[in-house]
Amino acid sequence: MNTDSRWWIVPVVAVVSLLMLPVGVSLAQDVEPTEPAEHVSLNMKVGMVDLDVIAEQYRELAARQDELRTWAQTRARFIDQLRNYLFLSEQNFAEVAELLQTPRDKWTDAQVTREEELRKVSEQKEKRFMDLQANTGRTPAEGDEFNSLSDTYEARHADITARATAIEQEYFDKRMQTQASLVSSVREIITKVAEDDKYDLVVDSSMIFYCSDQITDLTALVLESLNSPPEQ
């Protein structure tokens, strides 16, 4: 299956695997059996769910994943665009960074002109830097100019790295918030299905090596509830 659809489901496994143990289980150790242990039955009603199928077919999960993917792609393009301005001053770099966070089709004519100016400044300084770098016989003045351009490049590179790190953390936070919300929804639905039909135990099918046909697969019921529109 698509690994992107599995990341949120892991915390649910521990919950559904021991969802509701009957009182009789805890008392079984205190009651002396009246027949050999191998013939004792707890008469538990057990169900199972396929969390892989739920992850693939849960519509809200797919929608949230698309939202996160779109957000991440937009931020990645932003970081890539910043690399066109590595030789700007700190003030000009901050100005263009703020501008780039607005969709280009919403720019005013003045903003379009300003972006072109800043891009040309950076390109000219980059060309000058490359020329000086190739010149092994730089004069003292040219050496100072080269060092200044090099410092600007390093500073802007550090700025971009810091922004990329902040975006990565924001993505992680958004993903964790989404995970918590979806896990809560799945847990609530599995619990409700189990309680309504009086199941004692619900487990993830991926944790089962063998089960008889007496174990009921609740996956379809859980998905139906998860994908049903909310009641008005």
C-alpha atoms as a PDB file:
ATOM      1  CA  MET A   1       0.000   0.000   0.000  1.00  0.00           C
ATOM      2  CA  ASN A   2       0.953   3.644  -0.253  1.00  0.00           C
ATOM      3  CA  THR A   3       3.132   4.350   2.793  1.00  0.00           C
ATOM      4  CA  ASP A   4       1.799   7.922   2.926  1.00  0.00           C
ATOM      5  CA  SER A   5      -1.596   6.576   3.926  1.00  0.00           C
ATOM      6  CA  ARG A   6      -0.206   4.425   6.758  1.00  0.00           C
ATOM      7  CA  TRP A   7       1.716   7.009   8.814  1.00  0.00           C
ATOM      8  CA  TRP A   8      -1.253   8.129  10.911  1.00  0.00           C
ATOM      9  CA  ILE A   9      -2.698   4.725  11.733  1.00  0.00           C
ATOM     10  CA  VAL A  10      -0.017   3.215  13.971  1.00  0.00           C
ATOM     11  CA  PRO A  11      -1.305   4.693  17.262  1.00  0.00           C
ATOM     12  CA  VAL A  12      -4.708   3.130  16.596  1.00  0.00           C
ATOM     13  CA  VAL A  13      -3.294  -0.409  16.599  1.00  0.00           C
ATOM     14  CA  ALA A  14      -2.603  -0.433  20.308  1.00  0.00           C
ATOM     15  CA  VAL A  15      -6.035   0.976  21.004  1.00  0.00           C
ATOM     16  CA  VAL A  16      -8.109  -1.407  18.930  1.00  0.00           C
ATOM     17  CA  SER A  17      -6.063  -4.486  19.758  1.00  0.00           C
ATOM     18  CA  LEU A  18      -7.258  -4.332  23.384  1.00  0.00           C
ATOM     19  CA  LEU A  19     -10.354  -2.231  22.981  1.00  0.00           C
ATOM     20  CA  MET A  20     -12.691  -3.777  25.553  1.00  0.00           C
ATOM     21  CA  LEU A  21     -11.819  -6.738  27.738  1.00  0.00           C
ATOM     22  CA  PRO A  22     -14.777  -8.329  29.541  1.00  0.00           C
ATOM     23  CA  VAL A  23     -14.922  -8.487  33.324  1.00  0.00           C
ATOM     24  CA  GLY A  24     -14.782 -12.271  33.115  1.00  0.00           C
ATOM     25  CA  VAL A  25     -11.216 -12.119  31.873  1.00  0.00           C
ATOM     26  CA  SER A  26      -9.935 -10.387  34.983  1.00  0.00           C
ATOM     27  CA  LEU A  27     -11.894 -12.770  37.227  1.00  0.00           C
ATOM     28  CA  ALA A  28     -10.813 -15.930  35.438  1.00  0.00           C
ATOM     29  CA  GLN A  29      -7.592 -16.181  37.418  1.00  0.00           C
ATOM     30  CA  ASP A  30      -9.477 -15.979  40.741  1.00  0.00           C
ATOM     31  CA  VAL A  31     -12.031 -18.710  40.040  1.00  0.00           C
ATOM     32  CA  GLU A  32     -10.961 -22.304  40.343  1.00  0.00           C
ATOM     33  CA  PRO A  33     -11.821 -24.089  37.067  1.00  0.00           C
ATOM     34  CA  THR A  34     -14.251 -26.992  37.246  1.00  0.00           C
ATOM     35  CA  GLU A  35     -12.732 -28.674  34.202  1.00  0.00           C
ATOM     36  CA  PRO A  36      -9.253 -28.987  32.667  1.00  0.00           C
ATOM     37  CA  ALA A  37      -7.797 -25.644  31.594  1.00  0.00           C
ATOM     38  CA  GLU A  38      -7.591 -26.675  27.960  1.00  0.00           C
ATOM     39  CA  HIS A  39     -11.417 -26.948  27.853  1.00  0.00           C
ATOM     40  CA  VAL A  40     -12.135 -23.581  29.447  1.00  0.00           C
ATOM     41  CA  SER A  41     -13.623 -21.004  27.050  1.00  0.00           C
ATOM     42  CA  LEU A  42     -13.945 -17.291  27.743  1.00  0.00           C
ATOM     43  CA  ASN A  43     -16.734 -17.031  25.138  1.00  0.00           C
ATOM     44  CA  MET A  44     -15.463 -13.684  23.966  1.00  0.00           C
ATOM     45  CA  LYS A  45     -17.041 -11.962  20.983  1.00  0.00           C
ATOM     46  CA  VAL A  46     -14.094 -10.865  18.875  1.00  0.00           C
ATOM     47  CA  GLY A  47     -13.965  -8.641  15.798  1.00  0.00           C
ATOM     48  CA  MET A  48     -11.176  -7.364  13.592  1.00  0.00           C
ATOM     49  CA  VAL A  49     -10.489  -4.361  11.382  1.00  0.00           C
ATOM     50  CA  ASP A  50      -8.072  -3.983   8.479  1.00  0.00           C
ATOM     51  CA  LEU A  51      -6.320  -0.700   9.177  1.00  0.00           C
ATOM     52  CA  ASP A  52      -4.545  -0.795   5.804  1.00  0.00           C
ATOM     53  CA  VAL A  53      -7.914  -0.809   4.023  1.00  0.00           C
ATOM     54  CA  ILE A  54      -9.189   1.944   6.291  1.00  0.00           C
ATOM     55  CA  ALA A  55      -6.086   4.029   5.555  1.00  0.00           C
ATOM     56  CA  GLU A  56      -6.618   3.588   1.803  1.00  0.00           C
ATOM     57  CA  GLN A  57     -10.359   4.241   1.729  1.00  0.00           C
ATOM     58  CA  TYR A  58     -10.925   6.788   4.493  1.00  0.00           C
ATOM     59  CA  ARG A  59     -11.925   9.854   2.467  1.00  0.00           C
ATOM     60  CA  GLU A  60     -11.100  12.429   5.110  1.00  0.00           C
ATOM     61  CA  LEU A  61      -7.579  11.021   5.345  1.00  0.00           C
ATOM     62  CA  ALA A  62      -7.126  11.334   1.575  1.00  0.00           C
ATOM     63  CA  ALA A  63      -8.396  14.914   1.651  1.00  0.00           C
ATOM     64  CA  ARG A  64      -6.074  15.878   4.527  1.00  0.00           C
ATOM     65  CA  GLN A  65      -3.117  14.255   2.769  1.00  0.00           C
ATOM     66  CA  ASP A  66      -3.842  16.224  -0.400  1.00  0.00           C
ATOM     67  CA  GLU A  67      -3.999  19.447   1.606  1.00  0.00           C
ATOM     68  CA  LEU A  68      -0.676  18.722   3.300  1.00  0.00           C
ATOM     69  CA  ARG A  69       0.935  17.716   0.013  1.00  0.00           C
ATOM     70  CA  THR A  70      -0.203  20.914  -1.695  1.00  0.00           C
ATOM     71  CA  TRP A  71       1.020  23.013   1.231  1.00  0.00           C
ATOM     72  CA  ALA A  72       4.421  21.289   1.226  1.00  0.00           C
ATOM     73  CA  GLN A  73       4.826  21.681  -2.541  1.00  0.00           C
ATOM     74  CA  THR A  74       4.009  25.385  -2.312  1.00  0.00           C
ATOM     75  CA  ARG A  75       6.571  25.913   0.445  1.00  0.00           C
ATOM     76  CA  ALA A  76       9.191  23.895  -1.462  1.00  0.00           C
ATOM     77  CA  ARG A  77       8.720  26.160  -4.504  1.00  0.00           C
ATOM     78  CA  PHE A  78       9.122  29.173  -2.236  1.00  0.00           C
ATOM     79  CA  ILE A  79      12.482  27.893  -0.976  1.00  0.00           C
ATOM     80  CA  ASP A  80      13.640  27.129  -4.533  1.00  0.00           C
ATOM     81  CA  GLN A  81      12.709  30.625  -5.672  1.00  0.00           C
ATOM     82  CA  LEU A  82      14.702  32.205  -2.853  1.00  0.00           C
ATOM     83  CA  ARG A  83      17.866  30.705  -4.321  1.00  0.00           C
ATOM     84  CA  ASN A  84      17.592  33.218  -7.173  1.00  0.00           C
ATOM     85  CA  TYR A  85      18.438  36.030  -4.749  1.00  0.00           C
ATOM     86  CA  LEU A  86      21.514  34.748  -2.927  1.00  0.00           C
ATOM     87  CA  PHE A  87      23.514  37.937  -3.467  1.00  0.00           C
ATOM     88  CA  LEU A  88      21.005  40.433  -2.112  1.00  0.00           C
ATOM     89  CA  SER A  89      21.486  42.378   1.091  1.00  0.00           C
ATOM     90  CA  GLU A  90      19.614  41.175   4.176  1.00  0.00           C
ATOM     91  CA  GLN A  91      17.004  43.925   3.797  1.00  0.00           C
ATOM     92  CA  ASN A  92      16.402  43.290   0.094  1.00  0.00           C
ATOM     93  CA  PHE A  93      16.307  39.533   0.639  1.00  0.00           C
ATOM     94  CA  ALA A  94      13.637  39.927   3.331  1.00  0.00           C
ATOM     95  CA  GLU A  95      11.669  42.166   0.965  1.00  0.00           C
ATOM     96  CA  VAL A  96      11.682  39.667  -1.879  1.00  0.00           C
ATOM     97  CA  ALA A  97      10.975  36.755   0.499  1.00  0.00           C
ATOM     98  CA  GLU A  98       7.812  38.509   1.670  1.00  0.00           C
ATOM     99  CA  LEU A  99       6.813  39.240  -1.932  1.00  0.00           C
ATOM    100  CA  LEU A 100       7.294  35.608  -3.013  1.00  0.00           C
ATOM    101  CA  GLN A 101       4.792  34.423  -0.429  1.00  0.00           C
ATOM    102  CA  THR A 102       2.085  36.126  -2.483  1.00  0.00           C
ATOM    103  CA  PRO A 103       1.013  34.236  -5.642  1.00  0.00           C
ATOM    104  CA  ARG A 104       2.656  35.853  -8.657  1.00  0.00           C
ATOM    105  CA  ASP A 105      -0.672  36.299 -10.462  1.00  0.00           C
ATOM    106  CA  LYS A 106      -1.777  38.593  -7.632  1.00  0.00           C
ATOM    107  CA  TRP A 107       1.221  40.914  -7.837  1.00  0.00           C
ATOM    108  CA  THR A 108       0.707  44.558  -8.706  1.00  0.00           C
ATOM    109  CA  ASP A 109       2.651  46.118 -11.574  1.00  0.00           C
ATOM    110  CA  ALA A 110       4.889  47.809  -9.024  1.00  0.00           C
ATOM    111  CA  GLN A 111       5.641  44.486  -7.349  1.00  0.00           C
ATOM    112  CA  VAL A 112       6.469  42.856 -10.687  1.00  0.00           C
ATOM    113  CA  THR A 113       8.877  45.690 -11.468  1.00  0.00           C
ATOM    114  CA  ARG A 114      10.466  45.520  -8.011  1.00  0.00           C
ATOM    115  CA  GLU A 115      11.021  41.766  -8.221  1.00  0.00           C
ATOM    116  CA  GLU A 116      12.714  42.170 -11.618  1.00  0.00           C
ATOM    117  CA  GLU A 117      14.995  44.877 -10.181  1.00  0.00           C
ATOM    118  CA  LEU A 118      16.036  42.731  -7.215  1.00  0.00           C
ATOM    119  CA  ARG A 119      16.600  39.695  -9.396  1.00  0.00           C
ATOM    120  CA  LYS A 120      18.861  41.692 -11.726  1.00  0.00           C
ATOM    121  CA  VAL A 121      20.839  43.059  -8.780  1.00  0.00           C
ATOM    122  CA  SER A 122      21.446  39.543  -7.477  1.00  0.00           C
ATOM    123  CA  GLU A 123      22.360  38.228 -10.940  1.00  0.00           C
ATOM    124  CA  GLN A 124      24.837  41.050 -11.524  1.00  0.00           C
ATOM    125  CA  LYS A 125      26.490  40.480  -8.149  1.00  0.00           C
ATOM    126  CA  GLU A 126      26.613  36.746  -8.775  1.00  0.00           C
ATOM    127  CA  LYS A 127      28.332  37.310 -12.133  1.00  0.00           C
ATOM    128  CA  ARG A 128      30.814  39.662 -10.487  1.00  0.00           C
ATOM    129  CA  PHE A 129      31.469  37.067  -7.777  1.00  0.00           C
ATOM    130  CA  MET A 130      32.130  34.341 -10.368  1.00  0.00           C
ATOM    131  CA  ASP A 131      34.495  36.619 -12.307  1.00  0.00           C
ATOM    132  CA  LEU A 132      36.440  37.492  -9.153  1.00  0.00           C
ATOM    133  CA  GLN A 133      36.546  33.859  -8.100  1.00  0.00           C
ATOM    134  CA  ALA A 134      38.111  32.919 -11.412  1.00  0.00           C
ATOM    135  CA  ASN A 135      40.697  35.715 -11.112  1.00  0.00           C
ATOM    136  CA  THR A 136      43.633  34.371  -9.145  1.00  0.00           C
ATOM    137  CA  GLY A 137      45.472  37.700  -9.370  1.00  0.00           C
ATOM    138  CA  ARG A 138      42.951  39.839  -7.539  1.00  0.00           C
ATOM    139  CA  THR A 139      44.024  43.263  -6.324  1.00  0.00           C
ATOM    140  CA  PRO A 140      43.520  44.076  -2.615  1.00  0.00           C
ATOM    141  CA  ALA A 141      40.371  46.021  -3.503  1.00  0.00           C
ATOM    142  CA  GLU A 142      39.077  43.148  -5.596  1.00  0.00           C
ATOM    143  CA  GLY A 143      39.922  40.766  -2.775  1.00  0.00           C
ATOM    144  CA  ASP A 144      37.839  42.838  -0.368  1.00  0.00           C
ATOM    145  CA  GLU A 145      34.981  42.918  -2.867  1.00  0.00           C
ATOM    146  CA  PHE A 146      35.184  39.161  -3.345  1.00  0.00           C
ATOM    147  CA  ASN A 147      35.140  38.557   0.409  1.00  0.00           C
ATOM    148  CA  SER A 148      32.148  40.860   0.824  1.00  0.00           C
ATOM    149  CA  LEU A 149      30.200  39.042  -1.894  1.00  0.00           C
ATOM    150  CA  SER A 150      31.184  35.715  -0.384  1.00  0.00           C
ATOM    151  CA  ASP A 151      29.924  36.823   3.024  1.00  0.00           C
ATOM    152  CA  THR A 152      26.617  37.926   1.473  1.00  0.00           C
ATOM    153  CA  TYR A 153      26.238  34.562  -0.242  1.00  0.00           C
ATOM    154  CA  GLU A 154      26.931  32.648   2.966  1.00  0.00           C
ATOM    155  CA  ALA A 155      24.517  34.803   4.950  1.00  0.00           C
ATOM    156  CA  ARG A 156      21.688  34.349   2.434  1.00  0.00           C
ATOM    157  CA  HIS A 157      22.378  30.617   2.259  1.00  0.00           C
ATOM    158  CA  ALA A 158      22.046  30.487   6.054  1.00  0.00           C
ATOM    159  CA  ASP A 159      18.798  32.477   5.818  1.00  0.00           C
ATOM    160  CA  ILE A 160      17.347  29.964   3.355  1.00  0.00           C
ATOM    161  CA  THR A 161      18.437  27.017   5.490  1.00  0.00           C
ATOM    162  CA  ALA A 162      16.752  28.570   8.542  1.00  0.00           C
ATOM    163  CA  ARG A 163      13.535  29.158   6.596  1.00  0.00           C
ATOM    164  CA  ALA A 164      13.581  25.604   5.232  1.00  0.00           C
ATOM    165  CA  THR A 165      14.065  24.212   8.749  1.00  0.00           C
ATOM    166  CA  ALA A 166      11.142  26.286  10.039  1.00  0.00           C
ATOM    167  CA  ILE A 167       8.938  25.032   7.199  1.00  0.00           C
ATOM    168  CA  GLU A 168       9.949  21.452   7.918  1.00  0.00           C
ATOM    169  CA  GLN A 169       8.958  21.889  11.581  1.00  0.00           C
ATOM    170  CA  GLU A 170       5.665  23.500  10.587  1.00  0.00           C
ATOM    171  CA  TYR A 171       4.938  20.577   8.271  1.00  0.00           C
ATOM    172  CA  PHE A 172       5.699  18.138  11.090  1.00  0.00           C
ATOM    173  CA  ASP A 173       3.357  20.034  13.438  1.00  0.00           C
ATOM    174  CA  LYS A 174       0.558  20.084  10.852  1.00  0.00           C
ATOM    175  CA  ARG A 175       1.025  16.377  10.225  1.00  0.00           C
ATOM    176  CA  MET A 176       0.908  15.538  13.929  1.00  0.00           C
ATOM    177  CA  GLN A 177      -2.248  17.627  14.388  1.00  0.00           C
ATOM    178  CA  THR A 178      -3.868  15.831  11.464  1.00  0.00           C
ATOM    179  CA  GLN A 179      -2.776  12.473  12.853  1.00  0.00           C
ATOM    180  CA  ALA A 180      -4.234  13.210  16.278  1.00  0.00           C
ATOM    181  CA  SER A 181      -7.561  14.271  14.777  1.00  0.00           C
ATOM    182  CA  LEU A 182      -7.874  11.266  12.464  1.00  0.00           C
ATOM    183  CA  VAL A 183      -6.756   8.739  15.066  1.00  0.00           C
ATOM    184  CA  SER A 184      -9.386  10.120  17.423  1.00  0.00           C
ATOM    185  CA  SER A 185     -12.082   9.758  14.754  1.00  0.00           C
ATOM    186  CA  VAL A 186     -11.108   6.179  13.917  1.00  0.00           C
ATOM    187  CA  ARG A 187     -10.888   5.220  17.603  1.00  0.00           C
ATOM    188  CA  GLU A 188     -14.342   6.649  18.299  1.00  0.00           C
ATOM    189  CA  ILE A 189     -15.947   4.843  15.358  1.00  0.00           C
ATOM    190  CA  ILE A 190     -14.327   1.485  16.164  1.00  0.00           C
ATOM    191  CA  THR A 191     -15.397   1.828  19.786  1.00  0.00           C
ATOM    192  CA  LYS A 192     -18.971   2.701  18.804  1.00  0.00           C
ATOM    193  CA  VAL A 193     -19.248  -0.210  16.340  1.00  0.00           C
ATOM    194  CA  ALA A 194     -17.851  -2.583  18.962  1.00  0.00           C
ATOM    195  CA  GLU A 195     -20.103  -1.345  21.746  1.00  0.00           C
ATOM    196  CA  ASP A 196     -23.249  -1.298  19.583  1.00  0.00           C
ATOM    197  CA  ASP A 197     -22.732  -4.947  18.589  1.00  0.00           C
ATOM    198  CA  LYS A 198     -21.405  -5.935  22.034  1.00  0.00           C
ATOM    199  CA  TYR A 199     -17.900  -7.009  20.994  1.00  0.00           C
ATOM    200  CA  ASP A 200     -15.450  -7.830  23.776  1.00  0.00           C
ATOM    201  CA  LEU A 201     -12.312  -7.391  21.700  1.00  0.00           C
ATOM    202  CA  VAL A 202     -11.400  -5.739  18.395  1.00  0.00           C
ATOM    203  CA  VAL A 203      -7.964  -6.306  16.858  1.00  0.00           C
ATOM    204  CA  ASP A 204      -6.048  -5.142  13.818  1.00  0.00           C
ATOM    205  CA  SER A 205      -6.060  -7.925  11.206  1.00  0.00           C
ATOM    206  CA  SER A 206      -2.367  -7.351  10.494  1.00  0.00           C
ATOM    207  CA  MET A 207      -1.626  -8.632  14.032  1.00  0.00           C
ATOM    208  CA  ILE A 208      -3.443 -11.933  13.451  1.00  0.00           C
ATOM    209  CA  PHE A 209      -1.628 -15.017  12.168  1.00  0.00           C
ATOM    210  CA  TYR A 210      -4.783 -17.096  12.057  1.00  0.00           C
ATOM    211  CA  CYS A 211      -8.460 -16.696  12.849  1.00  0.00           C
ATOM    212  CA  SER A 212     -11.542 -18.800  12.287  1.00  0.00           C
ATOM    213  CA  ASP A 213     -14.581 -17.628  10.369  1.00  0.00           C
ATOM    214  CA  GLN A 214     -16.161 -16.885  13.736  1.00  0.00           C
ATOM    215  CA  ILE A 215     -14.108 -13.686  13.909  1.00  0.00           C
ATOM    216  CA  THR A 216     -16.125 -10.891  12.292  1.00  0.00           C
ATOM    217  CA  ASP A 217     -14.471  -8.394   9.979  1.00  0.00           C
ATOM    218  CA  LEU A 218     -15.764  -4.954  10.989  1.00  0.00           C
ATOM    219  CA  THR A 219     -13.755  -2.996   8.410  1.00  0.00           C
ATOM    220  CA  ALA A 220     -16.692  -2.251   6.105  1.00  0.00           C
ATOM    221  CA  LEU A 221     -18.860  -1.054   9.000  1.00  0.00           C
ATOM    222  CA  VAL A 222     -16.100   1.211  10.302  1.00  0.00           C
ATOM    223  CA  LEU A 223     -15.451   2.687   6.851  1.00  0.00           C
ATOM    224  CA  GLU A 224     -19.144   3.258   6.251  1.00  0.00           C
ATOM    225  CA  SER A 225     -19.353   5.248   9.464  1.00  0.00           C
ATOM    226  CA  LEU A 226     -16.123   7.157   8.809  1.00  0.00           C
ATOM    227  CA  ASN A 227     -17.152   8.131   5.258  1.00  0.00           C
ATOM    228  CA  SER A 228     -20.752   9.016   6.089  1.00  0.00           C
ATOM    229  CA  PRO A 229     -21.520  12.748   5.959  1.00  0.00           C
ATOM    230  CA  PRO A 230     -21.853  14.301   9.406  1.00  0.00           C
ATOM    231  CA  GLU A 231     -25.336  14.623  10.788  1.00  0.00           C
ATOM    232  CA  GLN A 232     -26.778  18.111  10.531  1.00  0.00           C
END
